[in-house]
PDB file of C-alpha atoms in Angstrom:
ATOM      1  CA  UNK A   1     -56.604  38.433  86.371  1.00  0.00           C
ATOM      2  CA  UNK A   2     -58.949  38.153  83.372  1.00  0.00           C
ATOM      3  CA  UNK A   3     -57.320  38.760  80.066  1.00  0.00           C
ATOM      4  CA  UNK A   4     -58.362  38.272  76.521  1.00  0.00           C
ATOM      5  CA  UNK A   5     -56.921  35.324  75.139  1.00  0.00           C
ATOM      6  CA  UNK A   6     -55.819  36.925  71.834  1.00  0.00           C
ATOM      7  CA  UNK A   7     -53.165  39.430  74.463  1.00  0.00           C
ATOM      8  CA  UNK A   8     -52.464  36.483  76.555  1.00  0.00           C
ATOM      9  CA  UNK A   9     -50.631  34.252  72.798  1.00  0.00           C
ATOM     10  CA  UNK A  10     -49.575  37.821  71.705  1.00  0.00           C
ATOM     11  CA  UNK A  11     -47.330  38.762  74.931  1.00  0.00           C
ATOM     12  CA  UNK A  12     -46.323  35.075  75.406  1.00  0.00           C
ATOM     13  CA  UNK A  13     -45.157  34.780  72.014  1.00  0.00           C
ATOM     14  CA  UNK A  14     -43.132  37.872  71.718  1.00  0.00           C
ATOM     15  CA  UNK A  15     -41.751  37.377  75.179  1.00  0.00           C
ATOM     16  CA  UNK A  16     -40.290  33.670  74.285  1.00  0.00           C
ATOM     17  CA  UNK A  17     -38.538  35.026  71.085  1.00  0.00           C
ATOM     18  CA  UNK A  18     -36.546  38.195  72.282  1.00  0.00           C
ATOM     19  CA  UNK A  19     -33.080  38.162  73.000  1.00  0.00           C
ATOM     20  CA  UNK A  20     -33.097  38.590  76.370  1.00  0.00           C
ATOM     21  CA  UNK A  21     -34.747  35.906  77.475  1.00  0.00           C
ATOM     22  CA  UNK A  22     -32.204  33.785  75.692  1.00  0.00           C
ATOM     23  CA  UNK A  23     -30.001  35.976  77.776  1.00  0.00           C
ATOM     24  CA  UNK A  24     -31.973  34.982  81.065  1.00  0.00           C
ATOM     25  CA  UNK A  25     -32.520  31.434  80.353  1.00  0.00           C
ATOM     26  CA  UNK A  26     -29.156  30.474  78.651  1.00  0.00           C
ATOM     27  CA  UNK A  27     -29.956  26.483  76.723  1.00  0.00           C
ATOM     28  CA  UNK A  28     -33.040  25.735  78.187  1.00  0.00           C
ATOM     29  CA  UNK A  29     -36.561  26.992  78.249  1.00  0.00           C
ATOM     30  CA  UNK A  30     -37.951  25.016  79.966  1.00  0.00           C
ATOM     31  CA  UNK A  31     -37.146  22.753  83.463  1.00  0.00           C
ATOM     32  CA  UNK A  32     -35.194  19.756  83.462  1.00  0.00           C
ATOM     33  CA  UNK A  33     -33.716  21.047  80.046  1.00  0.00           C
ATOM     34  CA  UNK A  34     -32.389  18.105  77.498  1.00  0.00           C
ATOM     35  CA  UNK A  35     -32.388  15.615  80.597  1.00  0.00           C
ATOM     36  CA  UNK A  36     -35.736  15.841  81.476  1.00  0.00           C
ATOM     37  CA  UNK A  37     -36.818  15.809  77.473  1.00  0.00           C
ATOM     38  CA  UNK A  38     -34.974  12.701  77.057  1.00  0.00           C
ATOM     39  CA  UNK A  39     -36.559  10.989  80.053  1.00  0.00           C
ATOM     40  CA  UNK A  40     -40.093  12.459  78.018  1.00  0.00           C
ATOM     41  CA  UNK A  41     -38.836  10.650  74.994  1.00  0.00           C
ATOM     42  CA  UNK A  42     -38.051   7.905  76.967  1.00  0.00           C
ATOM     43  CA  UNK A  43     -41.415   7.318  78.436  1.00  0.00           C
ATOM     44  CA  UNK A  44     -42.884   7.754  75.203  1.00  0.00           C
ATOM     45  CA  UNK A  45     -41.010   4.774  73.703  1.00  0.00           C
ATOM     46  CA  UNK A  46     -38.935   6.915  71.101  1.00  0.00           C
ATOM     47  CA  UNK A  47     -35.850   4.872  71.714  1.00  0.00           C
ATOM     48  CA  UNK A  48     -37.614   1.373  72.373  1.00  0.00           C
ATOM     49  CA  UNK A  49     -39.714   1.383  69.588  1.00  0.00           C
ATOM     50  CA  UNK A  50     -37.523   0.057  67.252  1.00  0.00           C
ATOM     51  CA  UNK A  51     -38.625   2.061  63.812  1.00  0.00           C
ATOM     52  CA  UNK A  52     -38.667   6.068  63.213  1.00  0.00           C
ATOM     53  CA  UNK A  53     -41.229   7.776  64.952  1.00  0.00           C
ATOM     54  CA  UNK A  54     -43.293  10.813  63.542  1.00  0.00           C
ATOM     55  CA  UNK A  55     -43.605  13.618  66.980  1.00  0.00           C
ATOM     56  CA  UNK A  56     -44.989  16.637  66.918  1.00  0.00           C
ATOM     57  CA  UNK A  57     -43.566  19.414  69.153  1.00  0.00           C
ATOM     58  CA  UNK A  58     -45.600  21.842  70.215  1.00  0.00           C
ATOM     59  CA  UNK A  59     -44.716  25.013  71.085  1.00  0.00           C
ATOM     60  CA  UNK A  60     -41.714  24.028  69.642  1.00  0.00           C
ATOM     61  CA  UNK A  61     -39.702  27.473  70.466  1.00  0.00           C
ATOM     62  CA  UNK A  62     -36.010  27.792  68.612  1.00  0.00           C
ATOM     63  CA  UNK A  63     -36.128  24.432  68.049  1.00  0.00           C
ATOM     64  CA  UNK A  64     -33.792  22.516  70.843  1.00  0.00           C
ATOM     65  CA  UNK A  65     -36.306  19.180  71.425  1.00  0.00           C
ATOM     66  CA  UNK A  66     -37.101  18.605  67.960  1.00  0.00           C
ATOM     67  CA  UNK A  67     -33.595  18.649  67.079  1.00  0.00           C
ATOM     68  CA  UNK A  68     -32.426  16.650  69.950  1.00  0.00           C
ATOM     69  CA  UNK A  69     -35.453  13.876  69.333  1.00  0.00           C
ATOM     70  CA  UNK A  70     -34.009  13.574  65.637  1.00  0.00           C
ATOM     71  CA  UNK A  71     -30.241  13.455  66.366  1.00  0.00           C
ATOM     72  CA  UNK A  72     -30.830  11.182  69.283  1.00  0.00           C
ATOM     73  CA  UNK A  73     -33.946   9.155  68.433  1.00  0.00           C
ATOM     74  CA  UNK A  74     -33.768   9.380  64.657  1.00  0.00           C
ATOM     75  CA  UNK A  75     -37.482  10.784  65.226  1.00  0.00           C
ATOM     76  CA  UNK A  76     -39.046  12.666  62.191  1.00  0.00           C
ATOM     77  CA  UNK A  77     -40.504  15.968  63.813  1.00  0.00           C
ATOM     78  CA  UNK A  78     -43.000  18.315  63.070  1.00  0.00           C
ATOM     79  CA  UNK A  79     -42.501  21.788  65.463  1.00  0.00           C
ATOM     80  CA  UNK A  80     -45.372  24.334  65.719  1.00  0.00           C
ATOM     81  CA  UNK A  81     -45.040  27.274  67.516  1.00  0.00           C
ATOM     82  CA  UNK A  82     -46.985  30.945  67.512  1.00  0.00           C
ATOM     83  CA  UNK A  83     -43.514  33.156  67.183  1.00  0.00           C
ATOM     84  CA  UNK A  84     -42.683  33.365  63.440  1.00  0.00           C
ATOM     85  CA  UNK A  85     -39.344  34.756  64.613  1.00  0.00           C
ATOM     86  CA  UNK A  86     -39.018  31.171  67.043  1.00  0.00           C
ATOM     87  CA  UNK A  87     -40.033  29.234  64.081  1.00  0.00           C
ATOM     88  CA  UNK A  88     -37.369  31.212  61.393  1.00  0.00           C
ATOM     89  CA  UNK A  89     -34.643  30.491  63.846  1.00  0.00           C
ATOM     90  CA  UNK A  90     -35.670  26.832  64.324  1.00  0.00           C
ATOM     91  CA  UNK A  91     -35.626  26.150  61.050  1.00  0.00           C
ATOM     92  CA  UNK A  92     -32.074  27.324  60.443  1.00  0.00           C
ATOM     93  CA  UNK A  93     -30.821  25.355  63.321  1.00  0.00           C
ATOM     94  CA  UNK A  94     -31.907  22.549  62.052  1.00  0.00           C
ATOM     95  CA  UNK A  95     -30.544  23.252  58.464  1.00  0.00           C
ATOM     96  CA  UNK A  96     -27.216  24.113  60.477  1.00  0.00           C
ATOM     97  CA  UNK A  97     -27.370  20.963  62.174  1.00  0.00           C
ATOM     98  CA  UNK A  98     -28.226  18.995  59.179  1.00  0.00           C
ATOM     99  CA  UNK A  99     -31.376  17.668  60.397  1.00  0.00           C
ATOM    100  CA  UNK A 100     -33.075  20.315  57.709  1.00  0.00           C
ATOM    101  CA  UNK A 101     -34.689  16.552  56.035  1.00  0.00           C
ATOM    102  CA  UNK A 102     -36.221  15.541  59.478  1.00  0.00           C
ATOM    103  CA  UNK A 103     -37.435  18.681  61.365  1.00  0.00           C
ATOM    104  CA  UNK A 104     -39.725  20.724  59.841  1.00  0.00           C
ATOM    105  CA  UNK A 105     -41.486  23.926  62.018  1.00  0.00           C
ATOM    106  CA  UNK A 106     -44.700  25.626  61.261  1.00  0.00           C
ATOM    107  CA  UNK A 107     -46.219  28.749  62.598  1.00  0.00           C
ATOM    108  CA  UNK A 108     -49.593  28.188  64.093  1.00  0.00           C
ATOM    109  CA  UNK A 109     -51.370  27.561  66.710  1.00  0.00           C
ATOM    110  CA  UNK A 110     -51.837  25.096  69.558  1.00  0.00           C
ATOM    111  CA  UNK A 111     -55.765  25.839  69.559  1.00  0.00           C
ATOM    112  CA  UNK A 112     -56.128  25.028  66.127  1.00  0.00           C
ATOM    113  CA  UNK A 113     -52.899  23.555  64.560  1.00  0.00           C
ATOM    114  CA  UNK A 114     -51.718  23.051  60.608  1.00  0.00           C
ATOM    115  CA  UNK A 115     -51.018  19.706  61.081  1.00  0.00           C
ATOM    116  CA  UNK A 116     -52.980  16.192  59.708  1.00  0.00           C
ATOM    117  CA  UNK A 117     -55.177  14.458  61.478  1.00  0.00           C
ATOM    118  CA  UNK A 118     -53.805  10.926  62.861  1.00  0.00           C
ATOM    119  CA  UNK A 119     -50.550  11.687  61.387  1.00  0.00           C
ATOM    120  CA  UNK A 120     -48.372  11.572  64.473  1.00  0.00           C
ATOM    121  CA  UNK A 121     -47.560   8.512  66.666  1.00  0.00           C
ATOM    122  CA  UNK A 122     -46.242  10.848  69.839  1.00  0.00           C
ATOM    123  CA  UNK A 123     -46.285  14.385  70.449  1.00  0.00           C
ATOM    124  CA  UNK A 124     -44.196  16.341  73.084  1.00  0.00           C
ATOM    125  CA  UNK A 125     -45.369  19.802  75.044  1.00  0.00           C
ATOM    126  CA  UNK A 126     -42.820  20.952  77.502  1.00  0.00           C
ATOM    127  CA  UNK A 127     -43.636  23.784  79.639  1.00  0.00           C
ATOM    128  CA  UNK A 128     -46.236  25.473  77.683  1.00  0.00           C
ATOM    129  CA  UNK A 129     -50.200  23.957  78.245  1.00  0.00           C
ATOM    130  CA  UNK A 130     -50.537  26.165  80.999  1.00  0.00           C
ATOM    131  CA  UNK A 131     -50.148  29.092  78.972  1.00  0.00           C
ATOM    132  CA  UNK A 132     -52.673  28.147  76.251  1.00  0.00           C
ATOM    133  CA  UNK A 133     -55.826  30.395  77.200  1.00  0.00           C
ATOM    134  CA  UNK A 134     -58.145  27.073  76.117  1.00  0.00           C
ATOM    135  CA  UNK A 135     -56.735  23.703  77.294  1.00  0.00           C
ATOM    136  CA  UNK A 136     -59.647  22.099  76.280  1.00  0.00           C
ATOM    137  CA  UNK A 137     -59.063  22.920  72.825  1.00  0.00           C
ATOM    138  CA  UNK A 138     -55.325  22.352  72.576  1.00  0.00           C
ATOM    139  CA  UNK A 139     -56.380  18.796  74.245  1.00  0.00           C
ATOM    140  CA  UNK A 140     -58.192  18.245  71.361  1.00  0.00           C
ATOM    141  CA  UNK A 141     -56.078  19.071  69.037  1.00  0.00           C
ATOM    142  CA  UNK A 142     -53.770  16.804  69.912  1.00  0.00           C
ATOM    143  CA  UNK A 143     -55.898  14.357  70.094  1.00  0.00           C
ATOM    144  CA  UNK A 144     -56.689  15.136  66.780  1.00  0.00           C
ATOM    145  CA  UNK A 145     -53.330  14.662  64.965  1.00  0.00           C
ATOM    146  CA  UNK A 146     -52.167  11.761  67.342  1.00  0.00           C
ATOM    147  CA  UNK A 147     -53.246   8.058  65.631  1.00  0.00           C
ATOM    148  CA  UNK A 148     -55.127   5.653  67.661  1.00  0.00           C
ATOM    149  CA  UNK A 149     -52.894   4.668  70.441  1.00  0.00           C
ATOM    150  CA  UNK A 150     -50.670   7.583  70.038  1.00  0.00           C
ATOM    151  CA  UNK A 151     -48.742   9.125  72.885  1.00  0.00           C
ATOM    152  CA  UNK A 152     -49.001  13.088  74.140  1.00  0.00           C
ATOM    153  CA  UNK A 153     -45.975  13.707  76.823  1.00  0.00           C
ATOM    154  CA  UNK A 154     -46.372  16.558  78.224  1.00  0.00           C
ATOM    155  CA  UNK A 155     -44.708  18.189  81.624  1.00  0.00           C
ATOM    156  CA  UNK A 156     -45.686  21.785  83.038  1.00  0.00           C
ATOM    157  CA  UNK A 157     -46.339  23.809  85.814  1.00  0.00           C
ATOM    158  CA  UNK A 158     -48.761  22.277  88.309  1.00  0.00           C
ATOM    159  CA  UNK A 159     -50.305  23.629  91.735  1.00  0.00           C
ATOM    160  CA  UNK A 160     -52.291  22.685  94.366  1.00  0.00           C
ATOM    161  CA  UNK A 161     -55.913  22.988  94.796  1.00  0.00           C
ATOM    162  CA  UNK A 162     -55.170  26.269  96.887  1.00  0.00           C
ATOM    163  CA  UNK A 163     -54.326  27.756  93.822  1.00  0.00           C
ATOM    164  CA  UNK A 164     -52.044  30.413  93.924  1.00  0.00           C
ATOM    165  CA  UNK A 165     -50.973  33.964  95.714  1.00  0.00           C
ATOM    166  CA  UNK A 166     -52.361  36.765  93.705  1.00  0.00           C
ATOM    167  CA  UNK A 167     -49.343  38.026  92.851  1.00  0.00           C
ATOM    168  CA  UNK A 168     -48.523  35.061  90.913  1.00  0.00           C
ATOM    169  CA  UNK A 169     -51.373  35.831  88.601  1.00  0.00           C
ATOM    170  CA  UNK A 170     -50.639  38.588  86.305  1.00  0.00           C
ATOM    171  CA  UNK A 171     -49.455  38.719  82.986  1.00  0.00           C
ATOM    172  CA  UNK A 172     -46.054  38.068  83.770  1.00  0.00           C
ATOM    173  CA  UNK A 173     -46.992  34.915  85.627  1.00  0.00           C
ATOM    174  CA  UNK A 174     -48.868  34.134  82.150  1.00  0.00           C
ATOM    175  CA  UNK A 175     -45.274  34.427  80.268  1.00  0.00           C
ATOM    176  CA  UNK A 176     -43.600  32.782  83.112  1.00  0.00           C
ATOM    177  CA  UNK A 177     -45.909  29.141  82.789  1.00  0.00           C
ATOM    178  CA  UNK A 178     -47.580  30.034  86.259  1.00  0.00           C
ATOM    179  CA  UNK A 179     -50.464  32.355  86.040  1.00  0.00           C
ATOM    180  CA  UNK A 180     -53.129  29.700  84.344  1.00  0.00           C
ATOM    181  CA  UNK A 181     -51.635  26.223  85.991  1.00  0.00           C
ATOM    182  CA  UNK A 182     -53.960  23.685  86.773  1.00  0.00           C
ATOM    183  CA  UNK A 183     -53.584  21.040  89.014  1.00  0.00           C
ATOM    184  CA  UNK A 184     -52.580  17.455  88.461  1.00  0.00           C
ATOM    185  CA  UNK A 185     -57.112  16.392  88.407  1.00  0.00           C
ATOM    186  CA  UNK A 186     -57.443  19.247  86.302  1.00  0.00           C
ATOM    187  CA  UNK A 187     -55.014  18.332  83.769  1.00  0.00           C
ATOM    188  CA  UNK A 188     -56.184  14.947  83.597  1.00  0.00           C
ATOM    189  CA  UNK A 189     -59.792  16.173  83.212  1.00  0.00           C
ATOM    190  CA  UNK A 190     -58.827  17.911  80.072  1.00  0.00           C
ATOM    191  CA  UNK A 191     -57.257  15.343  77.957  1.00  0.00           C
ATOM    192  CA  UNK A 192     -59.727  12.859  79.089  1.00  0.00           C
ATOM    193  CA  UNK A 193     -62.509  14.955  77.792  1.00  0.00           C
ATOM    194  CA  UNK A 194     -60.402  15.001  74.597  1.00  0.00           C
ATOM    195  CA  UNK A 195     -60.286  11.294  74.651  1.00  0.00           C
ATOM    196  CA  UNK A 196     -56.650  11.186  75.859  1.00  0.00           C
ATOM    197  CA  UNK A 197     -56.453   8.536  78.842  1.00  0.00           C
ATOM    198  CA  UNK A 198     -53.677   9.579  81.259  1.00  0.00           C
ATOM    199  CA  UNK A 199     -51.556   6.600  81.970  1.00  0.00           C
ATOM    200  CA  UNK A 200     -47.847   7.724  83.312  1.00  0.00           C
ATOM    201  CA  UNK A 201     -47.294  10.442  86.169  1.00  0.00           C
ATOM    202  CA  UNK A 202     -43.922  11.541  87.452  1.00  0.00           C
ATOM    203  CA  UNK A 203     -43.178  14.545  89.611  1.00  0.00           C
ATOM    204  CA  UNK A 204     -40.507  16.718  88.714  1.00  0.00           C
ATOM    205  CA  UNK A 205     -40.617  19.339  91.264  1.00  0.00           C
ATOM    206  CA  UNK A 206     -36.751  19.757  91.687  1.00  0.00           C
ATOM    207  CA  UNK A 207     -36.446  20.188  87.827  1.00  0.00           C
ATOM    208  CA  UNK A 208     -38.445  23.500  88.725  1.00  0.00           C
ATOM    209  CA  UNK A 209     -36.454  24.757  91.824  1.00  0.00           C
ATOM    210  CA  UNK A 210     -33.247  24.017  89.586  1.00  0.00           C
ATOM    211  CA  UNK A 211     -34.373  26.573  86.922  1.00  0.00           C
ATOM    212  CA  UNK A 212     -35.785  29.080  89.223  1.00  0.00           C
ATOM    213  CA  UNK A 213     -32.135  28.939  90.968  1.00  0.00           C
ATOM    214  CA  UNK A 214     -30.303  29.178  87.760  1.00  0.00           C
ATOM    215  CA  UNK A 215     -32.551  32.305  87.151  1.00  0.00           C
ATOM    216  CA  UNK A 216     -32.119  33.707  90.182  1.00  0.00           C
ATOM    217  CA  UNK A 217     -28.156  33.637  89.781  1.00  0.00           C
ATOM    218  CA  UNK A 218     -28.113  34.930  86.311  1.00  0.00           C
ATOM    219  CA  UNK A 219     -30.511  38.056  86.882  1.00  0.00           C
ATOM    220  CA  UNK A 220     -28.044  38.635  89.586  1.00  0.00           C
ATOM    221  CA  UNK A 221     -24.695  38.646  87.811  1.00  0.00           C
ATOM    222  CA  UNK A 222     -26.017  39.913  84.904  1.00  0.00           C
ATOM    223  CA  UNK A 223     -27.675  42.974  87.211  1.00  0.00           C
ATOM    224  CA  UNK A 224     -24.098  43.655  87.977  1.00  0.00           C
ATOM    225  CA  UNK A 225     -22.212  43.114  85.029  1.00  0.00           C
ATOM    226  CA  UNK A 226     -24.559  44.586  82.369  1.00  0.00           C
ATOM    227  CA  UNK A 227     -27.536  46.430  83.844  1.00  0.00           C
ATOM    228  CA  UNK A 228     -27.864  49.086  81.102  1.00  0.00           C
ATOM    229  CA  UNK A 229     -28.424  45.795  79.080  1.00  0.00           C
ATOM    230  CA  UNK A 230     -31.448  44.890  81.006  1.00  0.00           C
ATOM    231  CA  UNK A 231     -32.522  47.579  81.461  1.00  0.00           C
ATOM    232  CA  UNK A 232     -32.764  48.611  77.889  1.00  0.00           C
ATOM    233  CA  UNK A 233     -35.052  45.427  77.170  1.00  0.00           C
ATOM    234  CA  UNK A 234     -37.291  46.323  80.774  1.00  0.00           C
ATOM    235  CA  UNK A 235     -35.750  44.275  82.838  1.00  0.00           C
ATOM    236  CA  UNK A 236     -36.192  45.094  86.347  1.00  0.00           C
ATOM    237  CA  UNK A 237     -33.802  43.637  88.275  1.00  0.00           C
ATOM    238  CA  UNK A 238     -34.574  44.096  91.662  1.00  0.00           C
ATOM    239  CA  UNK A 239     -38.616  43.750  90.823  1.00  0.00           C
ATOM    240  CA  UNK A 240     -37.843  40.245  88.670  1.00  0.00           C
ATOM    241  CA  UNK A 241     -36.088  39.218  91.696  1.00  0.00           C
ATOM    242  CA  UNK A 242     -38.362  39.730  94.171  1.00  0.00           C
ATOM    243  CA  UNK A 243     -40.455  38.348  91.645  1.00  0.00           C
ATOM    244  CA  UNK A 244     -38.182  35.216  91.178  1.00  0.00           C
ATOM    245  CA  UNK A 245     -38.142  34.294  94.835  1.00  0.00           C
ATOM    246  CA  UNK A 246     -42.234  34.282  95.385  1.00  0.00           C
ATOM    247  CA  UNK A 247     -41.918  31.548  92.854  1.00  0.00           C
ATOM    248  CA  UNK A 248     -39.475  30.178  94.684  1.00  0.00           C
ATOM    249  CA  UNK A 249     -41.072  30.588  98.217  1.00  0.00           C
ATOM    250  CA  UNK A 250     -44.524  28.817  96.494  1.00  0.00           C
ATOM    251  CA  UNK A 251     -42.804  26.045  94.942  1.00  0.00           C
ATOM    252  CA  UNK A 252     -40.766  25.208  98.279  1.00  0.00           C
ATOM    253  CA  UNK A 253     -44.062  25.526 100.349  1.00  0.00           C
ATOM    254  CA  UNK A 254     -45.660  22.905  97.667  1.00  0.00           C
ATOM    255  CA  UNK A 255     -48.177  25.109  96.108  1.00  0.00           C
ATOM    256  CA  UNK A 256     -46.716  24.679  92.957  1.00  0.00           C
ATOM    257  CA  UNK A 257     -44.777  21.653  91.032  1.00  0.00           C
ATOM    258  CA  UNK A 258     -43.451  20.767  88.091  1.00  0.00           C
ATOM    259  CA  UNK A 259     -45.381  17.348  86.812  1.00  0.00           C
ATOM    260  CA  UNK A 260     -44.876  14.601  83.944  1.00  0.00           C
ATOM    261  CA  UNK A 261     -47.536  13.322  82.172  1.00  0.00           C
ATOM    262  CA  UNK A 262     -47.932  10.526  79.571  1.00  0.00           C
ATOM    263  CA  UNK A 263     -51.313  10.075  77.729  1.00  0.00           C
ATOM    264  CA  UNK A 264     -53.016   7.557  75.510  1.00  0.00           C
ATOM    265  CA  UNK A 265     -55.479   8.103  72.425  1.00  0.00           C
ATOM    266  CA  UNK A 266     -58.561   6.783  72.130  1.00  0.00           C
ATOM    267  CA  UNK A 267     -57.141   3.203  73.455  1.00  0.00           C
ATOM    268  CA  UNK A 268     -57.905   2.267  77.292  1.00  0.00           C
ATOM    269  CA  UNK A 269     -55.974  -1.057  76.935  1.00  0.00           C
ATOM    270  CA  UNK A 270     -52.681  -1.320  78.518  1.00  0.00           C
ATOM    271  CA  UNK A 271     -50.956  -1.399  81.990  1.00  0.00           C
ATOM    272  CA  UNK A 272     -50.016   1.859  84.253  1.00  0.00           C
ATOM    273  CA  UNK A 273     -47.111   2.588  85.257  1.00  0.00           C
ATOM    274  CA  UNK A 274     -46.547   0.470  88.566  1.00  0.00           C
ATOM    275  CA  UNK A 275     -44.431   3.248  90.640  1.00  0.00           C
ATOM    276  CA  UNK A 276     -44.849   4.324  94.148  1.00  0.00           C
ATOM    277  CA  UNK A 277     -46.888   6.565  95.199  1.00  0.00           C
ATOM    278  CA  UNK A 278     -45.202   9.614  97.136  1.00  0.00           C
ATOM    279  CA  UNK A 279     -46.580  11.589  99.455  1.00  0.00           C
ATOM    280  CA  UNK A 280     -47.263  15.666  98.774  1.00  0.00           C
ATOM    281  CA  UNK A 281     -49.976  17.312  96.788  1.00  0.00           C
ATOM    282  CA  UNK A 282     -49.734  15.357  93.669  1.00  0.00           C
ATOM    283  CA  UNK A 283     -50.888  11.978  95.406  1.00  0.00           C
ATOM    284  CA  UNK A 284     -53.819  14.353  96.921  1.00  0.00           C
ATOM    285  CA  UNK A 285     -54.723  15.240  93.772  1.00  0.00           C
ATOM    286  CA  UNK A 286     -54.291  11.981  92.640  1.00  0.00           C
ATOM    287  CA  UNK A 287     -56.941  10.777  94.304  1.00  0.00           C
ATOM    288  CA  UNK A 288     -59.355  12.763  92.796  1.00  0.00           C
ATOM    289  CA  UNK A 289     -59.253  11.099  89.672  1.00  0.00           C
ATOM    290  CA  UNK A 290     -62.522   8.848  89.692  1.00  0.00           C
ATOM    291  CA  UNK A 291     -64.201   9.005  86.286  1.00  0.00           C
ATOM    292  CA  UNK A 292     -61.234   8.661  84.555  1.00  0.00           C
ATOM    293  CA  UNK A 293     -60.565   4.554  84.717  1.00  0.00           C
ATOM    294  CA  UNK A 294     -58.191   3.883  87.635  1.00  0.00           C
ATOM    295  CA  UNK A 295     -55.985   6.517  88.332  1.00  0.00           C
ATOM    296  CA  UNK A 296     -52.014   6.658  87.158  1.00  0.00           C
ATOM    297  CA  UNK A 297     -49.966   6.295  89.780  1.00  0.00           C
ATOM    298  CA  UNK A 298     -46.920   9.215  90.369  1.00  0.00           C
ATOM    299  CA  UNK A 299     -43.542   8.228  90.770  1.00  0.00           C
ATOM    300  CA  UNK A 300     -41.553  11.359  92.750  1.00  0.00           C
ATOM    301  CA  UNK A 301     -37.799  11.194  91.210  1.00  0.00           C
ATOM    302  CA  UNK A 302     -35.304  11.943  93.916  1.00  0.00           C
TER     303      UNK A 302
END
């Protein structure tokens, strides 16, 4: 499904800042929620490094990693995210919280974002690559405001070279991190063309099937207990369902994951992560990643 880029940031934007998908998605917007951002932070070296870190968070949304990588790593954090309602309501969290002198949010851009260049020693994009319309262009943008040597973690939405069922391609598959995946080679292609080496793969494919379960349970009681309420803010229950459990069937039949990835600016020194390899699509894809240096090896977390 072709769609201009400008409706693609437009929808996604307003969808991730109403109400009800605070509603739908209760604490976290993303899989893995806080456990699987702190095992981000972790392979970044936020905790190991031993001195405060500057991170950038992009597509920050109401806030929840940036404040949790200042409480809990004592990182200084810049968020950036397209909603000026996400960013309003970040900010006062963070006052709320306290961590007002630490996190600061901006409203911008991932194509083209108000922030220095070679101002940030890690940066951190959950969930959200997939739904820029040019990757190639975020990539470089973060290569941009990461210093030499700097760090990008980012996990998202992967598939298979298959690609996926049509259905999973409209506009709500935009908002929903599906419709514009890439695979593991594919993601890798674009930060190396922005000069950021890929050097740490993890699968986090359960992280996925956790959400899309939580999902599934809350449409449901919520279907029953308040439908006027969804369906005063167009949710179709029965549709977003149905909807729900394609996901669910595609993620199960390993056409799509949920993937890790830790990348390196400008700097091809250093060791990769020496994990095994597991079977599935990711290794496939995997080993299509000649060009690149040798290819990072994927740990699957059980």
């Amino acid at each position: 499904m072709n769609l201009p880029p400008q409706q693609i940031k437009a929808c996604c934007a307003d969808a991730y800042s109403r109400d009800i998908l605070a509603l739908l998605l209760a604490d976290s917007y993303h899989p893995g929620g806080a456990t699987l951002t702190r095992r981000l932070a972790n392979q970044l070296g936020l905790r190991s490094s031993g001195k405060p870190r500057r991170v950038a968070d992009i597509a920050s949304g109401v806030g929840a990693t940036a404040r949790l990588l200042a409480a809990e790593y004592d990182a200084t954090v810049d968020g950036v995210d397209l909603s000026q309602i996400n960013v309003n309501r970040a900010q006062a969290a963070a006052s709320q919280a306290r961590l007002g002198a630490q996190v600061r949010f901006h409203h911008g851009d991932a194509e083209e974002l108000p922030l220095p260049d070679n101002a940030f020693d890690a940066l951190i994009c959950e969930c959200a690559l997939c739904t820029f319309p040019d990757k190639n262009a975020a990539a470089r943008e973060f290569a941009r405001i990461l210093r030499p040597g700097g760090l990008a973690g980012i996990t998202d939405v992967t598939i298979t070279e298959a690609g996926l069922p049509a259905e999973l391609t409209s506009l709500t598959a935009w908002v929903a991190c599906i419709a514009d995946a890439r695979t593991v080679t594919d993601y890798t292609s674009i930060l190396a063309s922005a000069g950021l080496q890929v050097r740490h793969i993890e699968s986090h494919d359960e992280s996925l099937l956790e959400m899309i379960d939580r999902v599934d349970a809350r449409i449901t009681a919520l279907g029953i207990a308040v439908p006027k309420l969804l369906a005063d803010n167009g949710v179709a229950t029965d549709a977003v369902l149905a909807y729900v459990r394609l996901v669910t069937d595609a993620v199960k039949a390993g056409r799509i994951g949920y993937t890790l990835i830790i990348a390196e600016n400008h700097d091809t020194q250093g060791s990769i992560s020496d994990e095994n390899q597991p079977t599935g699509h990711h290794h496939a894809q995997c080993d299509h990643l000649a060009g690149h240096g040798s290819p990072p090896k994927v740990l699957k977390l059980q």
